[in-house]
Tab-separated table of C-alpha atoms in Angstrom:
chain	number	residue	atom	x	y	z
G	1	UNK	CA	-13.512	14.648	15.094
G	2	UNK	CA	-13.067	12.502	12.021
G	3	UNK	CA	-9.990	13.824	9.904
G	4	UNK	CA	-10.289	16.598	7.102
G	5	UNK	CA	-12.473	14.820	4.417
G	6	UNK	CA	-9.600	14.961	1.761
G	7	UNK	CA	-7.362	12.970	4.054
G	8	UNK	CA	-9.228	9.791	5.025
G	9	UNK	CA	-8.631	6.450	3.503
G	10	UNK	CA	-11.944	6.193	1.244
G	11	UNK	CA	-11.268	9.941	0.207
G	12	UNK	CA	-7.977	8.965	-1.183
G	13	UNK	CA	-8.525	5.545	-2.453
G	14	UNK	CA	-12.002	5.758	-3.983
G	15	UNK	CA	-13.395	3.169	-5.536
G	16	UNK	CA	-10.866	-0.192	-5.261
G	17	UNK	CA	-10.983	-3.326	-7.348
G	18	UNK	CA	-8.607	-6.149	-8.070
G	19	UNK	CA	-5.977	-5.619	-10.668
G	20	UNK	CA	-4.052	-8.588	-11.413
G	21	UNK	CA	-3.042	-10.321	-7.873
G	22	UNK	CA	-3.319	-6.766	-5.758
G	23	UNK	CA	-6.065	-4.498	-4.377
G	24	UNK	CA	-5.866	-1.287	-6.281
G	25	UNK	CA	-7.195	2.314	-5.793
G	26	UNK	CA	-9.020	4.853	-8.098
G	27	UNK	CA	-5.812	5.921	-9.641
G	28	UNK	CA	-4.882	1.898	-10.507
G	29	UNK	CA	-2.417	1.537	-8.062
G	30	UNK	CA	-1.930	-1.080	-5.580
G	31	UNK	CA	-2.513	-0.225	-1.898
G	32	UNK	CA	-2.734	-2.305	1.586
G	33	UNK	CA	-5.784	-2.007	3.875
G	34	UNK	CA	-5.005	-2.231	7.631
G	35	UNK	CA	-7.691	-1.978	10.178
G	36	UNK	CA	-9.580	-3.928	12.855
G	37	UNK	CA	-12.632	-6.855	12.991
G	38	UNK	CA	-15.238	-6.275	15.332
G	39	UNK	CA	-15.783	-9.958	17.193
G	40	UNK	CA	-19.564	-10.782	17.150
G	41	UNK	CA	-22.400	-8.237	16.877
G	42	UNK	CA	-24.184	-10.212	19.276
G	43	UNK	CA	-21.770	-9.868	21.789
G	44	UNK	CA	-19.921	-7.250	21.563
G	45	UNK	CA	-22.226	-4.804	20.235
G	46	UNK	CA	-21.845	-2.053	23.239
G	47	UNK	CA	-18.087	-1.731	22.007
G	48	UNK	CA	-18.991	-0.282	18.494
G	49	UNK	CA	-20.443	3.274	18.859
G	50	UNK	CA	-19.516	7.040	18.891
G	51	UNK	CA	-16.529	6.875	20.587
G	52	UNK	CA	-14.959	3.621	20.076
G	53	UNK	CA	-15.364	4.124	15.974
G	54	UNK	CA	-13.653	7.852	16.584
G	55	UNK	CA	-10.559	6.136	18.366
G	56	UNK	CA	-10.404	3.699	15.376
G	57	UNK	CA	-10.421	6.119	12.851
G	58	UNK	CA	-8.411	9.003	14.354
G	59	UNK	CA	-6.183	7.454	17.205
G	60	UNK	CA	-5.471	4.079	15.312
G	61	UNK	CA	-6.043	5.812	11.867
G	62	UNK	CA	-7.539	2.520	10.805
G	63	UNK	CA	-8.232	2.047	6.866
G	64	UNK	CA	-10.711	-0.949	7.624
G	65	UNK	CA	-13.304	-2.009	9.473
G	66	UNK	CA	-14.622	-5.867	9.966
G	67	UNK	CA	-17.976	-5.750	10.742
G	68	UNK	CA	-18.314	-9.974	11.837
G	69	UNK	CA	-22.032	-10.622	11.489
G	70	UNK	CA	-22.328	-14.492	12.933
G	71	UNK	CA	-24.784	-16.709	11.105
G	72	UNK	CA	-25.045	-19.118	13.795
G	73	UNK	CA	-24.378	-18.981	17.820
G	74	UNK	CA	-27.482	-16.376	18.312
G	75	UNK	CA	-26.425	-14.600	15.163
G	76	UNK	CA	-28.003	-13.364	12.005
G	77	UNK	CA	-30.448	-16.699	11.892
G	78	UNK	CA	-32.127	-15.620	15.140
G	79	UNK	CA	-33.505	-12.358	13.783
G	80	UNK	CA	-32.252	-12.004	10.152
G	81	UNK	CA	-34.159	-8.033	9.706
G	82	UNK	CA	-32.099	-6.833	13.390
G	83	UNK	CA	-29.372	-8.276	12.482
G	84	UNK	CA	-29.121	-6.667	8.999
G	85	UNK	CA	-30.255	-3.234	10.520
G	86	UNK	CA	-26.947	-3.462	13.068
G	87	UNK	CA	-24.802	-3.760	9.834
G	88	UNK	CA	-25.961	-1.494	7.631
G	89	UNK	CA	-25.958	0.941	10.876
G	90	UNK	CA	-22.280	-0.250	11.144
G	91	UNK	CA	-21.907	0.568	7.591
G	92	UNK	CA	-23.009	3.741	7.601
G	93	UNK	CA	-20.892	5.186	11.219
G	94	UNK	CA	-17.437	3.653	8.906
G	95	UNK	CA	-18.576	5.630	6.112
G	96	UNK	CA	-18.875	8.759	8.051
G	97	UNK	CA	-15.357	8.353	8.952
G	98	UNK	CA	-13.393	7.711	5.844
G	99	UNK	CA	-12.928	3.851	7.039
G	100	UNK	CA	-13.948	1.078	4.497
G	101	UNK	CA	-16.387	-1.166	5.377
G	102	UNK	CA	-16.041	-5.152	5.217
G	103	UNK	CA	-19.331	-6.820	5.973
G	104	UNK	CA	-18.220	-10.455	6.833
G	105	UNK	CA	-20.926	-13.364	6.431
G	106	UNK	CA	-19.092	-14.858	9.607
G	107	UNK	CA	-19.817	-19.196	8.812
G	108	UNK	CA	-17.618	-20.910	11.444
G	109	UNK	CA	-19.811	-24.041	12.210
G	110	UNK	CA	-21.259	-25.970	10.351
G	111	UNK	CA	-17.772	-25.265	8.195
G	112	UNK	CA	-20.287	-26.298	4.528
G	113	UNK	CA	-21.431	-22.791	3.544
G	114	UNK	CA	-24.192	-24.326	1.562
G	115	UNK	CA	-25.808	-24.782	4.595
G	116	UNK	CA	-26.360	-21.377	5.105
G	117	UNK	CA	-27.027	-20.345	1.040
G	118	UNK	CA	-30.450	-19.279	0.794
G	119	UNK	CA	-29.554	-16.913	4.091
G	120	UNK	CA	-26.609	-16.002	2.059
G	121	UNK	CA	-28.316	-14.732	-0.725
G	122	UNK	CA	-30.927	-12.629	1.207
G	123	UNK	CA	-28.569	-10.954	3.382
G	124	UNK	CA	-26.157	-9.728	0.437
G	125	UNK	CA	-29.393	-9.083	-1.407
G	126	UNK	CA	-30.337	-6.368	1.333
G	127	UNK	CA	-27.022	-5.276	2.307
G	128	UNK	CA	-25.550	-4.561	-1.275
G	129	UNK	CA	-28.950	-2.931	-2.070
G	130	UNK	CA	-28.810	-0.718	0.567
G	131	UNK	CA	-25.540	0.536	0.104
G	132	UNK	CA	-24.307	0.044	-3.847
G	133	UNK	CA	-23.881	3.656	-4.340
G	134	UNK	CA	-21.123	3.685	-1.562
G	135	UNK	CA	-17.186	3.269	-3.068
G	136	UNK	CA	-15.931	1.733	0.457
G	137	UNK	CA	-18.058	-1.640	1.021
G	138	UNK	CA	-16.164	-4.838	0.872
G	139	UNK	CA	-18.313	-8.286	1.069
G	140	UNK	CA	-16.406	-10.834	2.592
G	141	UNK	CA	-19.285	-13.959	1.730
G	142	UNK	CA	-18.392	-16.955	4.115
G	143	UNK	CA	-15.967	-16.992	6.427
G	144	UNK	CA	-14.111	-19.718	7.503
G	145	UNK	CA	-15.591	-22.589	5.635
G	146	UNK	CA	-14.312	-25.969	6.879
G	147	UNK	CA	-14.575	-29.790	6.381
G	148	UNK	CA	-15.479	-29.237	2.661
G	149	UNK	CA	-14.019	-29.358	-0.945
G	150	UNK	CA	-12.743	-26.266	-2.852
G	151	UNK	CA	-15.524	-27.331	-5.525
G	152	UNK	CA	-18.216	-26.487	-3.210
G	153	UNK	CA	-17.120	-23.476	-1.957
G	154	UNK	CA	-16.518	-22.012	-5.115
G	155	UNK	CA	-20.144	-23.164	-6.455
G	156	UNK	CA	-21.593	-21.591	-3.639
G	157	UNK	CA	-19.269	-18.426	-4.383
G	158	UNK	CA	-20.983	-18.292	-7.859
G	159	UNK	CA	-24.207	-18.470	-6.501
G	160	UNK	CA	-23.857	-15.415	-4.253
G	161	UNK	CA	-21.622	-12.979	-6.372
G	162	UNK	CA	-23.783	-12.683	-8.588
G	163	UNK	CA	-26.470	-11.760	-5.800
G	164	UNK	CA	-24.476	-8.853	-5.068
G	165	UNK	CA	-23.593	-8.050	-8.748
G	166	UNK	CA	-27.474	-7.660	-9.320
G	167	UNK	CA	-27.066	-4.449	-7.084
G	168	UNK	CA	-23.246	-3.527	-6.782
G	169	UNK	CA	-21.622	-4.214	-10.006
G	170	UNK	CA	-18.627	-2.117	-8.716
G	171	UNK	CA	-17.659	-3.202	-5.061
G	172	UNK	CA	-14.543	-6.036	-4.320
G	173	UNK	CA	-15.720	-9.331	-3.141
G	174	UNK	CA	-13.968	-11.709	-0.995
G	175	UNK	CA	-14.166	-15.538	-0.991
G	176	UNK	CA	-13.468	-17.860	1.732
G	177	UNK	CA	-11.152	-20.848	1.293
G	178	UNK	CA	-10.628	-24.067	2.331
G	179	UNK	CA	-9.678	-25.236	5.836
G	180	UNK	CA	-10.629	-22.441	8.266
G	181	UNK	CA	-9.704	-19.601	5.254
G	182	UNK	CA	-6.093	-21.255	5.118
G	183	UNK	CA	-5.702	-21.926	1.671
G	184	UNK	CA	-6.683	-25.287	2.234
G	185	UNK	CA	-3.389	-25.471	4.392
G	186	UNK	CA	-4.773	-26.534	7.598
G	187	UNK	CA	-6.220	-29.607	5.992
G	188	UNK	CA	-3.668	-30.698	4.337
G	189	UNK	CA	-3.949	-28.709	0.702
G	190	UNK	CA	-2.509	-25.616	-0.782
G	191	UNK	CA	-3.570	-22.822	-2.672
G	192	UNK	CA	-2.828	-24.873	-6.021
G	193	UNK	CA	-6.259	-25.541	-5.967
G	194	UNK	CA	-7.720	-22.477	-5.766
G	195	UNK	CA	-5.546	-21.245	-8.929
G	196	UNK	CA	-6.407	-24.141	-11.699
G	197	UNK	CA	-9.896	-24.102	-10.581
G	198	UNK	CA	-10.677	-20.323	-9.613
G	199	UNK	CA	-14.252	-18.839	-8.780
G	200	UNK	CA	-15.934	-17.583	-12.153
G	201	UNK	CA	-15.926	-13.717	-11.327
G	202	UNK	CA	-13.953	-10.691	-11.870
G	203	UNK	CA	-13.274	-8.494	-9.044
G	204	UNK	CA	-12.482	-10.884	-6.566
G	205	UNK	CA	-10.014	-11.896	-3.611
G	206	UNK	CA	-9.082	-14.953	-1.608
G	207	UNK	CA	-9.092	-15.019	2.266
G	208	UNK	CA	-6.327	-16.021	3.985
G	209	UNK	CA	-6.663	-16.243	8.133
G	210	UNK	CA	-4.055	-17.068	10.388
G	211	UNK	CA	-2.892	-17.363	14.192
G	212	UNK	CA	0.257	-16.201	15.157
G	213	UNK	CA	1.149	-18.479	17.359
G	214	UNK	CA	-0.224	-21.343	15.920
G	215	UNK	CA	0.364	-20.931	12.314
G	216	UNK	CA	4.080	-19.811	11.194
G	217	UNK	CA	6.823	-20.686	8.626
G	218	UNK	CA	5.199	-23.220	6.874
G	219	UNK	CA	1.514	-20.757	6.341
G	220	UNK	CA	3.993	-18.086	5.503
G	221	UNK	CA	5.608	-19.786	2.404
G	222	UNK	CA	2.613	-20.968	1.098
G	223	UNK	CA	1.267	-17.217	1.661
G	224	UNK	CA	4.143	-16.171	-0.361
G	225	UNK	CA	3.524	-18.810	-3.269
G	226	UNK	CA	0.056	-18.205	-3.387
G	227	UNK	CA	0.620	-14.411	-3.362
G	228	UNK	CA	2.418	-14.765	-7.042
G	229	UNK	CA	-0.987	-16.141	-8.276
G	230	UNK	CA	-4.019	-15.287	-6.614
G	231	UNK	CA	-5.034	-12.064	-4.903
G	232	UNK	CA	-5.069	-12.725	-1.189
G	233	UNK	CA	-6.769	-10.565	1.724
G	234	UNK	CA	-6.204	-11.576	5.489
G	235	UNK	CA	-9.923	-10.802	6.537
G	236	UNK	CA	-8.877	-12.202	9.693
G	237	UNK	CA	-5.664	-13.120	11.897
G	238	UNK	CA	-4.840	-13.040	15.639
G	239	UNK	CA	-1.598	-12.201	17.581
G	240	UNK	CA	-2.487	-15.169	19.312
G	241	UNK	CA	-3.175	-19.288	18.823
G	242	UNK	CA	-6.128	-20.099	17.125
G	243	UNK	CA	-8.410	-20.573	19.739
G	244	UNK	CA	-8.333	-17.008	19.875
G	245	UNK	CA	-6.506	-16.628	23.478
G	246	UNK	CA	-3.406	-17.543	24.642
G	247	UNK	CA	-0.027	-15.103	25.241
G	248	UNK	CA	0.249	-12.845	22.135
G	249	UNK	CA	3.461	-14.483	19.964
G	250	UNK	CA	4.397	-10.848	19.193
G	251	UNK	CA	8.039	-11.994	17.392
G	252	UNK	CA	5.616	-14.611	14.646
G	253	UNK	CA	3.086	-11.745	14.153
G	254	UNK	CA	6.131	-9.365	13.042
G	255	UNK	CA	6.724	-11.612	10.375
G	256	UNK	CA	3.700	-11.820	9.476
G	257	UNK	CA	2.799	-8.455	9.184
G	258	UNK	CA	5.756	-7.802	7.536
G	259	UNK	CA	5.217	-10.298	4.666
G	260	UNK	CA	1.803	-8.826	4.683
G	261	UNK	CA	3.489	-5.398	3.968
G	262	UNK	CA	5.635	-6.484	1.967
G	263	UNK	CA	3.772	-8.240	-0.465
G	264	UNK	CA	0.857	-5.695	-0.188
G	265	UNK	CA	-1.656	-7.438	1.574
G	266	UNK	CA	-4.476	-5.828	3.566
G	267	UNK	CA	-5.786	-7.274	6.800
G	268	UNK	CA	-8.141	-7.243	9.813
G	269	UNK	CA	-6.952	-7.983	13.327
G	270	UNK	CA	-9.127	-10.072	15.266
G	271	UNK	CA	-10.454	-8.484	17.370
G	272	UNK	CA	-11.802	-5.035	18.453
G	273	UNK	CA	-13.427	-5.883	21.558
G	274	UNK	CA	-12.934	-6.326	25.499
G	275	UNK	CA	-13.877	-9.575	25.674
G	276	UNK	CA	-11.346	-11.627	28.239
G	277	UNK	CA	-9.326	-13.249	26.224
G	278	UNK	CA	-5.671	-12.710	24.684
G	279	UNK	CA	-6.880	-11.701	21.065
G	280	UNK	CA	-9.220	-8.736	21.983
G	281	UNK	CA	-7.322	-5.410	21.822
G	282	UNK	CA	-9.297	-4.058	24.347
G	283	UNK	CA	-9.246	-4.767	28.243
G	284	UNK	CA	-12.273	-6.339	29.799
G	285	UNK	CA	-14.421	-3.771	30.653
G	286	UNK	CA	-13.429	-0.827	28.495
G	287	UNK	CA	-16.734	-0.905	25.987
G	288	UNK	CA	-18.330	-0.416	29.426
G	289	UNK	CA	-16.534	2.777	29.953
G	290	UNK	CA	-16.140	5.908	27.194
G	291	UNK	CA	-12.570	6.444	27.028
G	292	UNK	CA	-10.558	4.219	23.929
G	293	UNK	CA	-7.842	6.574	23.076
G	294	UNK	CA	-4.219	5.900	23.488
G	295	UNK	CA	-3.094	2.480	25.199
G	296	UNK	CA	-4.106	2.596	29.093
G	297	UNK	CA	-7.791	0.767	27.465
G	298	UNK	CA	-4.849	-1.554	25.110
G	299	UNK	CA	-3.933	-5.645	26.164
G	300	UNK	CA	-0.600	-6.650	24.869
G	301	UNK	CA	-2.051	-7.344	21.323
G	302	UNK	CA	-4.076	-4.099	20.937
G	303	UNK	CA	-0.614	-2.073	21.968
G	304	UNK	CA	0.870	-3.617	19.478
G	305	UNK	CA	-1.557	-3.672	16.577
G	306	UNK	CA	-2.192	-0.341	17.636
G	307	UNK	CA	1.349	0.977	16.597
G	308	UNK	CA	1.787	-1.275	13.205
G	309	UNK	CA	-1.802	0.236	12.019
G	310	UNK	CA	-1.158	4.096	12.855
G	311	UNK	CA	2.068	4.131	10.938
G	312	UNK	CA	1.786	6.299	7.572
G	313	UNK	CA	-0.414	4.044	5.204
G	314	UNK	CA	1.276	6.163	1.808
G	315	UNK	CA	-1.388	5.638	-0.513
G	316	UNK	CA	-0.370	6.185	-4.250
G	317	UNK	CA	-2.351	9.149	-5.939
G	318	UNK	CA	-0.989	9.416	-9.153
């Protein structure tokens, strides 16, 4: 059973948008989002339903919810009206539990999200239609872009927002960056970029994705800079290295969490699944089962993100 309706995240928080470099509630004040990413809908799909979504919202008491949507690799491109139906559906069971929603446009290759712009544009199109009189959708529009210039991701940014404006006028929007969503880190930038040359919109955020094990002091400083100047959400991060497998670095993704609580910054762990690798939170072959309460179903990482998400979130209400 889904908690009393007065208690859930989205009964709390209401409506959010951006003030100054935080994510702030109905009542103005700044709050953290911590939840889960689903890995791809095309995959993975038999581990989102009834059950699974109940755990997440009552055992994990999980503010967020990732819905990844791939473009490519037998994603949304492949059958863009089933694909839409399975997020909206998504949508709609995170709603019903208090959760907020993030519907991630999940570009990964080819890393130019022009290449996928007029798919872009009728995907939020539907989707924002469809649900602009809900106060918990979050549109996270390209994912990891890669092997491009700031300038073109923020020119395709201000040809989608406004998409979505057309319909939701109201809901927080969330822009990839450069170099796999690393602040243009990975390829050899920083955020700097982003701030004297920022998308032409109000209400937005920055991604920011990282791999424990992979990524650590030197993506946490520039975290912290960038954090002074630009308001940053970590759509996306693993416990692992960013291949998405690997031993979970469980001392790295302290700190990072940490900093993340510290400087107020929501984020979604990659993943909620049971696919076999070190990443997923679940153990292969749980989504086959019905049981995904308390940690028997959990792998290292899901243990673990398990306990840092159920702690008391202490939402500001006045």
């Amino acid at each position: 059973t889904p908690p009393p309706a007065g208690q859930t995240p989205v009964a709390i928080n209401g409506q959010l948008r951006v003030c100054g470099v935080n994510l702030c509630n109905q009542y103005g004040r700044p709050i953290q989002l911590r939840g889960m990413s689903t890995h791809g809908i095309q995959w993975f799909g038999n581990c989102y339903n009834n059950a699974s979504l109940d755990a997440l919202a009552t055992d994990w008491r999980a503010d967020l919810f990732r819905i990844a949507m791939y473009v490519q690799e037998q994603g949304y491109e492949t059958d863009p009206a089933g694909f839409t139906n399975r997020v909206n559906n998504l949508v709609e069971e995170a709603t019903r539990r208090g959760m907020y929603a993030m519907i991630d446009f999940h570009t990964l290759t080819p890393g130019d999200p022009m290449y996928n712009l007029e798919r872009a544009k009728t995907f939020f199109a539907a989707v924002s239609a469809r649900h602009a009189a809900k106060n918990n959708v979050i549109y996270e529009i390209t994912n990891e872009p890669n092997g491009v210039s700031w300038s073109t991701i923020k020119n395709y940014a201000e040809q989608v927002i406004p998409v979505i404006r057309a319909n939701d006028p109201d809901a927080v929007i969330i822009v990839g960056t450069r170099a796999w969503s690393s602040l243009g880190v990975s390829e050899g930038s920083n955020h700097n970029e982003i701030a004297t040359n920022p998308v032409n919109a109000s209400n937005i955020m920055y991604a920011f994705h990282f791999y424990a094990a992979s990524h650590r002091d030197n993506y946490r400083a520039e975290v912290e800079r960038a954090a002074a100047r630009l308001p940053l959400f970590v759509t996306e991060f693993g416990t692992v290295d960013y291949s998405g497998d690997g031993a979970a670095d469980l001392a790295s993704s302290r700190q990072w969490l940490d900093l993340l609580d510290r400087l107020k910054i929501g984020y979604a762990n990659w993943t909620f699944s049971d696919k076999a690798e070190g990443s997923a939170a679940l153990r292969p072959g749980t989504c086959n089962g019905s049981n995904y309460t308390g940690t028997s179903v959990l792998t290292t990482s899901g243990a673990f993100m398990r306990e840092r998400i159920r702690t008391p979130d202490n939402f500001p209400t006045s």
